[in-house]
GROMACS .gro file of C-alpha atoms in nm:
model
  501
    1MET     CA    1   0.000   0.000   0.000
    2ASN     CA    2   0.118   0.346  -0.080
    3LYS     CA    3   0.141   0.548   0.243
    4ARG     CA    4   0.223   0.915   0.218
    5SER     CA    5   0.370   1.142   0.480
    6ARG     CA    6   0.327   1.518   0.482
    7SER     CA    7   0.501   1.758   0.715
    8LYS     CA    8   0.443   2.131   0.757
    9ASN     CA    9   0.604   2.359   1.009
   10THR     CA   10   0.330   2.622   1.018
   11ASN     CA   11   0.127   2.632   1.343
   12PRO     CA   12   0.282   2.318   1.506
   13LEU     CA   13   0.026   2.143   1.725
   14PHE     CA   14   0.174   1.809   1.837
   15PRO     CA   15   0.240   1.650   2.074
   16SER     CA   16  -0.053   1.769   2.283
   17LYS     CA   17  -0.330   1.638   2.512
   18VAL     CA   18  -0.648   1.502   2.357
   19ASP     CA   19  -0.863   1.746   2.557
   20GLU     CA   20  -0.652   2.040   2.437
   21LEU     CA   21  -0.690   1.920   2.078
   22ARG     CA   22  -1.070   1.901   2.122
   23LYS     CA   23  -1.089   2.257   2.259
   24THR     CA   24  -0.872   2.388   1.975
   25LEU     CA   25  -1.088   2.227   1.707
   26GLU     CA   26  -1.418   2.325   1.868
   27GLY     CA   27  -1.293   2.683   1.890
   28LYS     CA   28  -1.200   2.684   1.522
   29PHE     CA   29  -1.538   2.539   1.419
   30GLU     CA   30  -1.729   2.749   1.676
   31ASN     CA   31  -1.883   2.442   1.845
   32ASN     CA   32  -2.024   2.313   1.515
   33PRO     CA   33  -2.247   2.010   1.597
   34ASP     CA   34  -2.132   1.835   1.278
   35LEU     CA   35  -1.778   1.799   1.418
   36SER     CA   36  -1.768   1.444   1.553
   37PHE     CA   37  -1.492   1.403   1.814
   38SER     CA   38  -1.468   1.068   1.995
   39VAL     CA   39  -1.206   0.950   2.247
   40TYR     CA   40  -1.121   0.585   2.313
   41GLU     CA   41  -0.881   0.422   2.559
   42GLN     CA   42  -0.672   0.137   2.428
   43GLN     CA   43  -0.397  -0.028   2.633
   44GLY     CA   44  -0.383   0.271   2.866
   45GLU     CA   45  -0.346   0.532   2.591
   46LYS     CA   46  -0.604   0.780   2.462
   47ILE     CA   47  -0.694   0.773   2.093
   48ALA     CA   48  -0.905   1.053   1.940
   49ILE     CA   49  -1.102   1.011   1.617
   50PHE     CA   50  -1.264   1.318   1.465
   51TYR     CA   51  -1.425   1.423   1.136
   52ILE     CA   52  -1.713   1.626   0.986
   53SER     CA   53  -2.006   1.386   1.005
   54TYR     CA   54  -2.196   1.475   0.685
   55LEU     CA   55  -1.880   1.465   0.472
   56VAL     CA   56  -1.773   1.114   0.570
   57GLU     CA   57  -1.901   0.760   0.508
   58GLU     CA   58  -1.964   0.674   0.872
   59LYS     CA   59  -2.024   0.304   0.802
   60LYS     CA   60  -1.679   0.284   0.647
   61VAL     CA   61  -1.532   0.465   0.949
   62GLU     CA   62  -1.678   0.200   1.175
   63GLN     CA   63  -1.578  -0.098   0.960
   64SER     CA   64  -1.235   0.011   0.840
   65ILE     CA   65  -1.110   0.217   1.136
   66LEU     CA   66  -1.300   0.159   1.462
   67GLN     CA   67  -1.322  -0.221   1.447
   68PRO     CA   68  -0.949  -0.281   1.377
   69LEU     CA   69  -0.859  -0.007   1.625
   70LEU     CA   70  -1.059  -0.146   1.919
   71ASN     CA   71  -0.996  -0.516   1.849
   72LYS     CA   72  -0.619  -0.495   1.860
   73LYS     CA   73  -0.462  -0.595   2.195
   74GLU     CA   74  -0.125  -0.424   2.148
   75ALA     CA   75  -0.055  -0.053   2.180
   76TRP     CA   76  -0.100   0.160   1.869
   77THR     CA   77   0.156   0.390   1.707
   78ASN     CA   78   0.132   0.604   1.394
   79ASP     CA   79   0.336   0.349   1.199
   80SER     CA   80   0.111   0.062   1.307
   81LEU     CA   81  -0.194   0.270   1.208
   82LEU     CA   82  -0.058   0.312   0.858
   83ASN     CA   83   0.032  -0.056   0.833
   84ASP     CA   84  -0.268  -0.224   0.997
   85ILE     CA   85  -0.566  -0.005   0.907
   86PRO     CA   86  -0.709  -0.161   0.585
   87LEU     CA   87  -0.704   0.163   0.387
   88SER     CA   88  -0.445   0.274   0.132
   89ASN     CA   89  -0.460   0.653   0.151
   90GLY     CA   90  -0.313   0.719   0.497
   91THR     CA   91  -0.134   1.052   0.543
   92LYS     CA   92   0.060   1.209   0.833
   93HIS     CA   93   0.017   1.573   0.937
   94THR     CA   94   0.184   1.801   1.192
   95SER     CA   95   0.007   2.136   1.163
   96LEU     CA   96  -0.333   2.280   1.249
   97ASP     CA   97  -0.368   2.447   0.908
   98ASP     CA   98  -0.327   2.113   0.737
   99ILE     CA   99  -0.584   1.946   0.962
  100LEU     CA  100  -0.847   2.215   0.909
  101GLY     CA  101  -0.799   2.206   0.533
  102LYS     CA  102  -0.838   1.827   0.519
  103LEU     CA  103  -1.134   1.809   0.757
  104ILE     CA  104  -1.353   2.009   0.522
  105ILE     CA  105  -1.285   1.778   0.227
  106GLY     CA  106  -1.391   1.458   0.407
  107GLU     CA  107  -1.082   1.318   0.585
  108VAL     CA  108  -1.098   1.121   0.911
  109PHE     CA  109  -0.822   1.193   1.167
  110ILE     CA  110  -0.676   0.952   1.425
  111TYR     CA  111  -0.459   1.097   1.702
  112ILE     CA  112  -0.270   0.889   1.956
  113GLU     CA  113  -0.200   1.108   2.259
  114GLY     CA  114   0.169   1.189   2.287
  115GLU     CA  115   0.256   1.129   1.920
  116LYS     CA  116   0.431   1.403   1.722
  117GLU     CA  117   0.207   1.352   1.416
  118ILE     CA  118  -0.154   1.274   1.337
  119VAL     CA  119  -0.281   1.023   1.079
  120SER     CA  120  -0.573   1.083   0.842
  121TYR     CA  121  -0.768   0.884   0.582
  122LEU     CA  122  -0.991   1.017   0.304
  123LEU     CA  123  -1.339   0.863   0.342
  124LEU     CA  124  -1.544   1.121   0.153
  125ASN     CA  125  -1.917   1.058   0.127
  126LYS     CA  126  -1.977   1.148  -0.238
  127GLU     CA  127  -2.325   1.257  -0.326
  128LYS     CA  128  -2.384   1.210  -0.698
  129ARG     CA  129  -2.671   1.172  -0.938
  130SER     CA  130  -2.709   0.875  -1.168
  131LEU     CA  131  -2.615   0.884  -1.535
  132GLU     CA  132  -2.885   1.056  -1.738
  133LYS     CA  133  -2.956   1.171  -2.090
  134ALA     CA  134  -2.792   1.495  -2.203
  135GLU     CA  135  -3.021   1.796  -2.171
  136THR     CA  136  -2.838   2.079  -2.349
  137GLU     CA  137  -2.704   1.877  -2.646
  138SER     CA  138  -2.960   1.667  -2.827
  139ILE     CA  139  -2.861   1.388  -3.066
  140VAL     CA  140  -3.066   1.125  -3.249
  141LEU     CA  141  -2.795   0.864  -3.303
  142GLY     CA  142  -2.511   0.768  -3.073
  143PRO     CA  143  -2.461   0.735  -2.695
  144GLN     CA  144  -2.716   0.927  -2.491
  145ILE     CA  145  -2.549   0.946  -2.147
  146ALA     CA  146  -2.409   1.274  -2.016
  147PHE     CA  147  -2.138   1.374  -1.770
  148THR     CA  148  -2.239   1.432  -1.407
  149GLU     CA  149  -2.112   1.659  -1.127
  150SER     CA  150  -1.897   1.375  -0.991
  151LEU     CA  151  -1.538   1.391  -1.120
  152VAL     CA  152  -1.485   1.024  -1.028
  153THR     CA  153  -1.787   0.922  -1.235
  154ASN     CA  154  -1.672   1.133  -1.531
  155LEU     CA  155  -1.322   0.984  -1.515
  156ASN     CA  156  -1.472   0.636  -1.510
  157ILE     CA  157  -1.679   0.717  -1.821
  158VAL     CA  158  -1.375   0.853  -2.006
  159ARG     CA  159  -1.159   0.557  -1.903
  160TRP     CA  160  -1.437   0.315  -2.004
  161ARG     CA  161  -1.460   0.473  -2.350
  162VAL     CA  162  -1.083   0.506  -2.401
  163ARG     CA  163  -0.936   0.179  -2.276
  164SER     CA  164  -0.574   0.261  -2.344
  165THR     CA  165  -0.265   0.306  -2.131
  166ASP     CA  166  -0.187   0.597  -2.362
  167LEU     CA  167  -0.461   0.806  -2.195
  168VAL     CA  168  -0.321   1.062  -1.948
  169LEU     CA  169  -0.538   1.200  -1.664
  170GLU     CA  170  -0.313   1.459  -1.503
  171GLU     CA  171  -0.432   1.613  -1.174
  172ILE     CA  172  -0.407   1.988  -1.104
  173GLN     CA  173  -0.542   2.189  -0.806
  174ILE     CA  174  -0.699   2.531  -0.873
  175GLY     CA  175  -0.826   2.778  -0.613
  176LYS     CA  176  -0.683   2.928  -0.296
  177SER     CA  177  -0.986   2.962  -0.068
  178ILE     CA  178  -1.178   2.668  -0.215
  179PRO     CA  179  -0.939   2.426  -0.388
  180ARG     CA  180  -1.091   2.228  -0.670
  181THR     CA  181  -0.948   1.930  -0.854
  182VAL     CA  182  -0.900   1.963  -1.230
  183ARG     CA  183  -0.792   1.683  -1.463
  184LEU     CA  184  -0.591   1.747  -1.779
  185VAL     CA  185  -0.685   1.475  -2.031
  186TYR     CA  186  -0.494   1.386  -2.347
  187MET     CA  187  -0.348   1.099  -2.549
  188LYS     CA  188   0.025   1.085  -2.485
  189SER     CA  189   0.122   0.948  -2.827
  190ILE     CA  190  -0.110   1.173  -3.031
  191ALA     CA  191  -0.157   1.516  -2.867
  192ASN     CA  192   0.089   1.785  -2.967
  193GLU     CA  193   0.323   1.852  -2.675
  194GLU     CA  194   0.303   2.229  -2.729
  195ASP     CA  195  -0.076   2.222  -2.689
  196VAL     CA  196  -0.047   2.012  -2.373
  197GLN     CA  197   0.216   2.246  -2.228
  198THR     CA  198   0.009   2.554  -2.312
  199MET     CA  199  -0.303   2.416  -2.143
  200ARG     CA  200  -0.105   2.290  -1.842
  201GLN     CA  201   0.072   2.622  -1.794
  202ARG     CA  202  -0.252   2.824  -1.813
  203LEU     CA  203  -0.417   2.597  -1.557
  204LYS     CA  204  -0.125   2.596  -1.313
  205GLU     CA  205  -0.068   2.972  -1.336
  206LEU     CA  206  -0.434   3.048  -1.268
  207ASP     CA  207  -0.432   3.248  -0.944
  208ILE     CA  208  -0.792   3.267  -0.820
  209ASP     CA  209  -0.974   3.209  -0.490
  210GLU     CA  210  -1.229   2.964  -0.629
  211LEU     CA  211  -1.340   2.804  -0.954
  212GLU     CA  212  -1.715   2.786  -1.003
  213ASP     CA  213  -1.738   2.562  -1.310
  214SER     CA  214  -1.555   2.442  -1.619
  215VAL     CA  215  -1.751   2.689  -1.835
  216VAL     CA  216  -1.614   2.968  -1.614
  217LEU     CA  217  -1.267   2.816  -1.646
  218LYS     CA  218  -1.289   2.864  -2.023
  219GLU     CA  219  -1.302   3.240  -1.984
  220TYR     CA  220  -0.989   3.235  -1.768
  221ILE     CA  221  -0.773   3.034  -2.007
  222GLU     CA  222  -0.899   3.136  -2.353
  223ASP     CA  223  -0.665   3.331  -2.579
  224SER     CA  224  -0.895   3.636  -2.609
  225ASN     CA  225  -1.154   3.725  -2.345
  226SER     CA  226  -1.282   4.025  -2.542
  227SER     CA  227  -1.401   3.825  -2.844
  228LEU     CA  228  -1.762   3.712  -2.884
  229PHE     CA  229  -1.643   3.385  -3.033
  230PRO     CA  230  -1.569   3.091  -2.800
  231GLN     CA  231  -1.218   2.952  -2.847
  232LEU     CA  232  -1.255   2.629  -2.649
  233GLN     CA  233  -1.538   2.384  -2.696
  234SER     CA  234  -1.754   2.261  -2.411
  235THR     CA  235  -1.973   1.953  -2.402
  236GLU     CA  236  -2.170   1.732  -2.166
  237LEU     CA  237  -2.147   1.436  -2.406
  238PRO     CA  238  -1.870   1.186  -2.319
  239ASP     CA  239  -1.854   1.052  -2.676
  240LYS     CA  240  -1.789   1.399  -2.818
  241PHE     CA  241  -1.521   1.462  -2.556
  242THR     CA  242  -1.340   1.131  -2.607
  243TYR     CA  243  -1.365   1.165  -2.986
  244ALA     CA  244  -1.181   1.499  -2.963
  245ILE     CA  245  -0.920   1.354  -2.725
  246THR     CA  246  -0.844   1.056  -2.949
  247LYS     CA  247  -0.794   1.294  -3.242
  248GLY     CA  248  -0.518   1.480  -3.057
  249LYS     CA  249  -0.695   1.758  -2.868
  250VAL     CA  250  -0.642   1.841  -2.501
  251GLY     CA  251  -0.936   1.821  -2.261
  252VAL     CA  252  -1.016   1.939  -1.909
  253LEU     CA  253  -1.253   1.789  -1.652
  254VAL     CA  254  -1.345   1.990  -1.341
  255GLU     CA  255  -1.471   1.860  -1.009
  256ASN     CA  256  -1.843   1.932  -0.949
  257SER     CA  257  -1.898   2.027  -1.313
  258PRO     CA  258  -2.104   1.825  -1.564
  259THR     CA  259  -1.934   1.996  -1.859
  260ALA     CA  260  -1.599   1.911  -2.015
  261ILE     CA  261  -1.389   2.150  -2.224
  262PHE     CA  262  -1.130   2.080  -2.491
  263GLY     CA  263  -0.915   2.250  -2.752
  264PRO     CA  264  -0.754   2.378  -2.964
  265SER     CA  265  -1.069   2.451  -3.163
  266SER     CA  266  -1.139   2.625  -3.491
  267LEU     CA  267  -1.447   2.821  -3.594
  268PHE     CA  268  -1.564   2.526  -3.805
  269SER     CA  269  -1.530   2.269  -3.526
  270PHE     CA  270  -1.821   2.439  -3.345
  271LEU     CA  271  -2.046   2.336  -3.636
  272GLU     CA  272  -1.939   1.971  -3.627
  273SER     CA  273  -2.136   1.702  -3.449
  274THR     CA  274  -2.037   1.347  -3.358
  275GLU     CA  275  -2.377   1.251  -3.497
  276ASP     CA  276  -2.225   1.303  -3.844
  277LEU     CA  277  -2.007   0.997  -3.777
  278TYR     CA  278  -2.302   0.777  -3.691
  279MET     CA  279  -2.476   0.844  -4.025
  280ARG     CA  280  -2.382   0.746  -4.377
  281TRP     CA  281  -2.105   0.970  -4.505
  282LYS     CA  282  -2.327   1.132  -4.770
  283THR     CA  283  -2.594   1.215  -4.513
  284GLY     CA  284  -2.334   1.346  -4.268
  285THR     CA  285  -2.184   1.568  -4.538
  286MET     CA  286  -2.526   1.706  -4.633
  287LEU     CA  287  -2.609   1.790  -4.270
  288ARG     CA  288  -2.274   1.962  -4.225
  289PHE     CA  289  -2.334   2.176  -4.537
  290LEU     CA  290  -2.682   2.252  -4.406
  291ARG     CA  291  -2.540   2.386  -4.078
  292PHE     CA  292  -2.291   2.611  -4.256
  293LEU     CA  293  -2.567   2.746  -4.481
  294ALA     CA  294  -2.802   2.796  -4.186
  295ILE     CA  295  -2.542   3.001  -3.997
  296PHE     CA  296  -2.491   3.232  -4.296
  297ILE     CA  297  -2.867   3.268  -4.337
  298SER     CA  298  -2.910   3.344  -3.967
  299MET     CA  299  -2.643   3.612  -3.975
  300LEU     CA  300  -2.718   3.781  -4.309
  301LEU     CA  301  -3.087   3.736  -4.397
  302THR     CA  302  -3.234   4.011  -4.176
  303PRO     CA  303  -2.951   4.266  -4.244
  304THR     CA  304  -2.990   4.203  -4.619
  305TYR     CA  305  -3.365   4.270  -4.594
  306VAL     CA  306  -3.303   4.595  -4.404
  307ALA     CA  307  -3.039   4.706  -4.657
  308ALA     CA  308  -3.259   4.620  -4.957
  309MET     CA  309  -3.567   4.794  -4.819
  310THR     CA  310  -3.369   5.103  -4.713
  311TYR     CA  311  -3.132   5.158  -5.007
  312GLN     CA  312  -3.100   4.875  -5.264
  313TYR     CA  313  -3.467   4.788  -5.322
  314THR     CA  314  -3.393   4.752  -5.695
  315ILE     CA  315  -3.236   4.411  -5.630
  316ILE     CA  316  -3.578   4.275  -5.530
  317PRO     CA  317  -3.793   4.130  -5.814
  318MET     CA  318  -4.078   4.363  -5.905
  319GLN     CA  319  -4.365   4.129  -5.813
  320LEU     CA  320  -4.211   4.057  -5.471
  321LEU     CA  321  -4.141   4.427  -5.420
  322VAL     CA  322  -4.507   4.511  -5.484
  323SER     CA  323  -4.613   4.243  -5.234
  324ILE     CA  324  -4.371   4.374  -4.972
  325GLY     CA  325  -4.486   4.731  -5.035
  326GLN     CA  326  -4.848   4.632  -4.975
  327THR     CA  327  -4.767   4.460  -4.644
  328ARG     CA  328  -4.558   4.760  -4.530
  329ALA     CA  329  -4.811   5.024  -4.632
  330ALA     CA  330  -4.958   5.048  -4.282
  331VAL     CA  331  -4.627   5.015  -4.093
  332PRO     CA  332  -4.519   5.350  -3.943
  333PHE     CA  333  -4.157   5.248  -3.871
  334PRO     CA  334  -3.854   5.220  -4.100
  335PRO     CA  335  -3.725   4.866  -4.167
  336VAL     CA  336  -3.445   4.890  -3.908
  337ILE     CA  337  -3.689   4.963  -3.622
  338GLU     CA  338  -3.911   4.679  -3.743
  339ALA     CA  339  -3.618   4.437  -3.746
  340ILE     CA  340  -3.485   4.536  -3.404
  341LEU     CA  341  -3.833   4.513  -3.253
  342LEU     CA  342  -3.886   4.162  -3.387
  343GLU     CA  343  -3.537   4.050  -3.285
  344PHE     CA  344  -3.606   4.176  -2.934
  345LEU     CA  345  -3.939   3.990  -2.912
  346ILE     CA  346  -3.784   3.665  -3.039
  347GLU     CA  347  -3.495   3.685  -2.791
  348VAL     CA  348  -3.735   3.755  -2.504
  349LEU     CA  349  -3.947   3.453  -2.601
  350ARG     CA  350  -3.637   3.236  -2.630
  351GLU     CA  351  -3.500   3.345  -2.292
  352ALA     CA  352  -3.838   3.298  -2.123
  353GLY     CA  353  -3.868   2.951  -2.274
  354ALA     CA  354  -3.522   2.857  -2.146
  355ARG     CA  355  -3.606   2.961  -1.787
  356LEU     CA  356  -3.954   2.810  -1.757
  357PRO     CA  357  -4.021   2.441  -1.677
  358THR     CA  358  -4.005   2.224  -1.989
  359LYS     CA  359  -4.378   2.154  -2.031
  360VAL     CA  360  -4.474   2.517  -1.973
  361ALA     CA  361  -4.192   2.644  -2.197
  362GLN     CA  362  -4.310   2.445  -2.498
  363THR     CA  363  -4.664   2.576  -2.465
  364MET     CA  364  -4.548   2.932  -2.403
  365GLY     CA  365  -4.313   2.923  -2.702
  366VAL     CA  366  -4.575   2.807  -2.950
  367VAL     CA  367  -4.871   3.005  -2.819
  368GLY     CA  368  -4.664   3.314  -2.742
  369GLY     CA  369  -4.504   3.317  -3.087
  370ILE     CA  370  -4.832   3.276  -3.272
  371VAL     CA  371  -5.032   3.521  -3.058
  372ILE     CA  372  -4.765   3.792  -3.047
  373GLY     CA  373  -4.680   3.755  -3.417
  374GLN     CA  374  -5.046   3.781  -3.516
  375ALA     CA  375  -5.104   4.078  -3.285
  376VAL     CA  376  -4.794   4.266  -3.407
  377VAL     CA  377  -4.902   4.233  -3.772
  378GLU     CA  378  -5.262   4.332  -3.704
  379ALA     CA  379  -5.146   4.633  -3.502
  380GLY     CA  380  -4.943   4.751  -3.800
  381LEU     CA  381  -4.611   4.744  -3.611
  382THR     CA  382  -4.440   4.518  -3.864
  383SER     CA  383  -4.501   4.333  -4.190
  384ASN     CA  384  -4.567   3.967  -4.259
  385ILE     CA  385  -4.254   3.928  -4.471
  386LEU     CA  386  -4.025   4.049  -4.192
  387ILE     CA  387  -4.183   3.809  -3.943
  388ILE     CA  388  -4.102   3.524  -4.182
  389ILE     CA  389  -3.744   3.649  -4.226
  390ALA     CA  390  -3.684   3.704  -3.853
  391ALA     CA  391  -3.830   3.364  -3.765
  392ALA     CA  392  -3.619   3.192  -4.032
  393SER     CA  393  -3.306   3.366  -3.899
  394ALA     CA  394  -3.383   3.260  -3.543
  395ILE     CA  395  -3.453   2.898  -3.638
  396ALA     CA  396  -3.137   2.881  -3.850
  397SER     CA  397  -2.923   2.988  -3.552
  398TYR     CA  398  -3.049   2.686  -3.354
  399THR     CA  399  -2.892   2.442  -3.601
  400SER     CA  400  -2.550   2.500  -3.445
  401PRO     CA  401  -2.450   2.202  -3.224
  402SER     CA  402  -2.278   2.454  -2.994
  403TYR     CA  403  -2.514   2.669  -2.787
  404LEU     CA  404  -2.241   2.932  -2.741
  405MET     CA  405  -2.178   2.962  -3.115
  406GLY     CA  406  -2.551   2.994  -3.184
  407THR     CA  407  -2.571   3.274  -2.928
  408THR     CA  408  -2.271   3.447  -3.087
  409VAL     CA  409  -2.439   3.440  -3.429
  410ARG     CA  410  -2.757   3.596  -3.287
  411LEU     CA  411  -2.554   3.872  -3.118
  412LEU     CA  412  -2.364   3.951  -3.439
  413ARG     CA  413  -2.692   4.001  -3.625
  414LEU     CA  414  -2.770   4.325  -3.438
  415PRO     CA  415  -2.460   4.528  -3.543
  416LEU     CA  416  -2.503   4.402  -3.900
  417ILE     CA  417  -2.865   4.525  -3.898
  418ILE     CA  418  -2.750   4.868  -3.779
  419LEU     CA  419  -2.475   4.884  -4.045
  420ALA     CA  420  -2.730   4.781  -4.310
  421ALA     CA  421  -2.961   5.066  -4.200
  422LEU     CA  422  -2.676   5.320  -4.215
  423PHE     CA  423  -2.492   5.215  -4.533
  424GLY     CA  424  -2.701   4.947  -4.703
  425LEU     CA  425  -2.528   4.642  -4.850
  426PHE     CA  426  -2.194   4.828  -4.830
  427GLY     CA  427  -2.238   4.839  -4.454
  428VAL     CA  428  -2.313   4.466  -4.444
  429MET     CA  429  -1.999   4.395  -4.649
  430PHE     CA  430  -1.795   4.624  -4.424
  431GLY     CA  431  -1.921   4.434  -4.117
  432LEU     CA  432  -1.835   4.099  -4.276
  433CYS     CA  433  -1.485   4.219  -4.371
  434PHE     CA  434  -1.427   4.344  -4.016
  435LEU     CA  435  -1.550   4.008  -3.884
  436ILE     CA  436  -1.318   3.811  -4.114
  437ILE     CA  437  -1.018   4.023  -4.010
  438HIS     CA  438  -1.105   3.961  -3.646
  439LEU     CA  439  -1.130   3.585  -3.706
  440LEU     CA  440  -0.797   3.581  -3.892
  441ARG     CA  441  -0.627   3.731  -3.587
  442MET     CA  442  -0.786   3.493  -3.338
  443THR     CA  443  -0.617   3.183  -3.197
  444SER     CA  444  -0.713   2.886  -2.981
  445LEU     CA  445  -0.429   2.762  -2.759
  446GLY     CA  446  -0.203   2.949  -2.996
  447ARG     CA  447  -0.342   2.775  -3.307
  448PRO     CA  448  -0.511   2.976  -3.591
  449TYR     CA  449  -0.887   2.998  -3.545
  450LEU     CA  450  -0.973   2.960  -3.915
  451VAL     CA  451  -0.765   2.648  -3.976
  452PRO     CA  452  -0.778   2.461  -4.220
  453LEU     CA  453  -0.900   2.753  -4.434
  454TYR     CA  454  -0.621   2.976  -4.301
  455PRO     CA  455  -0.349   2.866  -4.313
  456LEU     CA  456  -0.468   2.652  -4.599
  457GLN     CA  457  -0.462   2.277  -4.529
  458LEU     CA  458  -0.645   2.108  -4.817
  459GLN     CA  459  -0.589   1.759  -4.677
  460ASP     CA  460  -0.801   1.847  -4.371
  461PHE     CA  461  -1.108   1.964  -4.565
  462ASN     CA  462  -1.261   1.615  -4.542
  463LYS     CA  463  -1.260   1.648  -4.162
  464VAL     CA  464  -1.420   1.993  -4.153
  465PHE     CA  465  -1.631   2.090  -4.453
  466PHE     CA  466  -1.748   1.742  -4.552
  467ARG     CA  467  -1.719   1.388  -4.424
  468SER     CA  468  -1.540   1.134  -4.637
  469PRO     CA  469  -1.598   0.757  -4.603
  470LEU     CA  470  -1.433   0.630  -4.285
  471GLN     CA  471  -1.189   0.399  -4.465
  472TYR     CA  472  -1.040   0.704  -4.640
  473ASN     CA  473  -1.013   0.902  -4.318
  474TYR     CA  474  -0.686   0.731  -4.224
  475LYS     CA  475  -0.487   1.044  -4.136
  476HIS     CA  476  -0.501   1.263  -3.828
  477ALA     CA  477  -0.581   1.630  -3.889
  478LYS     CA  478  -0.255   1.797  -3.991
  479SER     CA  479  -0.382   2.137  -3.874
  480TYR     CA  480  -0.313   2.059  -3.505
  481ARG     CA  481   0.023   1.886  -3.570
  482PRO     CA  482  -0.039   1.560  -3.387
  483LYS     CA  483   0.254   1.332  -3.302
  484LYS     CA  484   0.106   1.044  -3.501
  485LYS     CA  485   0.039   1.110  -3.868
  486PHE     CA  486  -0.174   0.804  -3.948
  487ARG     CA  487  -0.473   0.659  -3.764
  488PHE     CA  488  -0.456   0.323  -3.942
  489ASN     CA  489  -0.315   0.157  -4.252
  490LYS     CA  490  -0.504   0.266  -4.565
  491LYS     CA  491  -0.436  -0.050  -4.763
  492ASP     CA  492  -0.565  -0.280  -4.489
  493ALA     CA  493  -0.879  -0.072  -4.444
  494LEU     CA  494  -0.970  -0.095  -4.814
  495ILE     CA  495  -0.935  -0.475  -4.835
  496LYS     CA  496  -1.267  -0.657  -4.844
  497ARG     CA  497  -1.245  -1.037  -4.809
  498ASP     CA  498  -1.516  -1.294  -4.858
  499ILE     CA  499  -1.575  -1.558  -4.593
  500ASP     CA  500  -1.400  -1.831  -4.799
  501GLU     CA  501  -1.081  -1.634  -4.851
   0.00000   0.00000   0.00000
């Protein structure tokens, strides 16, 4: 058994009397009733056992500590505790600061009066929910289970899916006031060492009091905090996480968080879904094209309408222009006010639907959209055609597998609408050019954000813009410079043998 010893010189406490130790601890915890402090006499010596009751598995304390302790006829020492107690995580301590820090994370302490050190064992009572279906990421095909708030459970899922000694689960502690365990996850023979070092350095140099969640961690370690675009992907789907890890990316799991993060990521990787792999390659390619098209429609359809109706109405076919003119005849506002009003109403409905209980949200979304849309048109506040355009733009933004990327697209629509109202299609083009320049300057863990489009990597197009048959996908993505170039042998994958061969 691996027994560890830890020694600190700050606030030395031992040796001391058991009663003095009790008074010291009760003073620190202000007579907290959850502090369990018991004293036993064994072979003429006093032995104190103390812990925070709701943090510890008390049945295991009784079976693994109390029974061996009270049944032994010889005198106990710290060394005999470490050797004879049937637990493998025994640790020695010498300072009050160390004891207080370990008490609040579920350790049980055993003190033999007169000893210069105290022994502790971690017997944390872990409250966790069972594995359930993912709520924020919906898929039709593929595994349905999601990560939970238990880091141990999440590590078990990852290890179960990636049964390889090549998988590294490196432990890092983050947080001064409330330390939290973080695991750096990567494939040792595939992941680029520079990416691993970059992620490790950013995690270890993070100087904060506490870490709320892995999604919050993203903001701390991303390359640019001022950009609207996310630079690291987050997911609650274990299959999506392990797929990224086995392709050479670096992942992070955080204690008490049901969301995993990984990178480096490109703009296009936020529009990919593992569901593409579970379909025929032609269907997966079509769906990927559909998502790209939907994002462009979501971002540009409403600004183009505003620009056309304000300045460039000659680009609209005459029959459609007459129809639009008739629907707008009773509208007192210019197109930009119409568009902003509808965008505001749609976002309010979406936010309200996200906060309400599921059954109520579905009813509210359908009824609210129909009733409000009908009332707005009848009141003459907007036209039918703009309601269709705004609804199509909103629906198109929901095709993104990443919730954060879909939100980014909806936010970008507002400045493009304003530019379209000020300068027409030239304003829309100016906004797009500014956006492209911004994306060209962005990085994710130091890697270009528009890879493989910039810098150009034609051999990676089949992993981003379309999905090739799996037997031809025998190379790792060159864009992220993995250690291994090939995933498998191409010739062997293309051989098809009959049963009699």
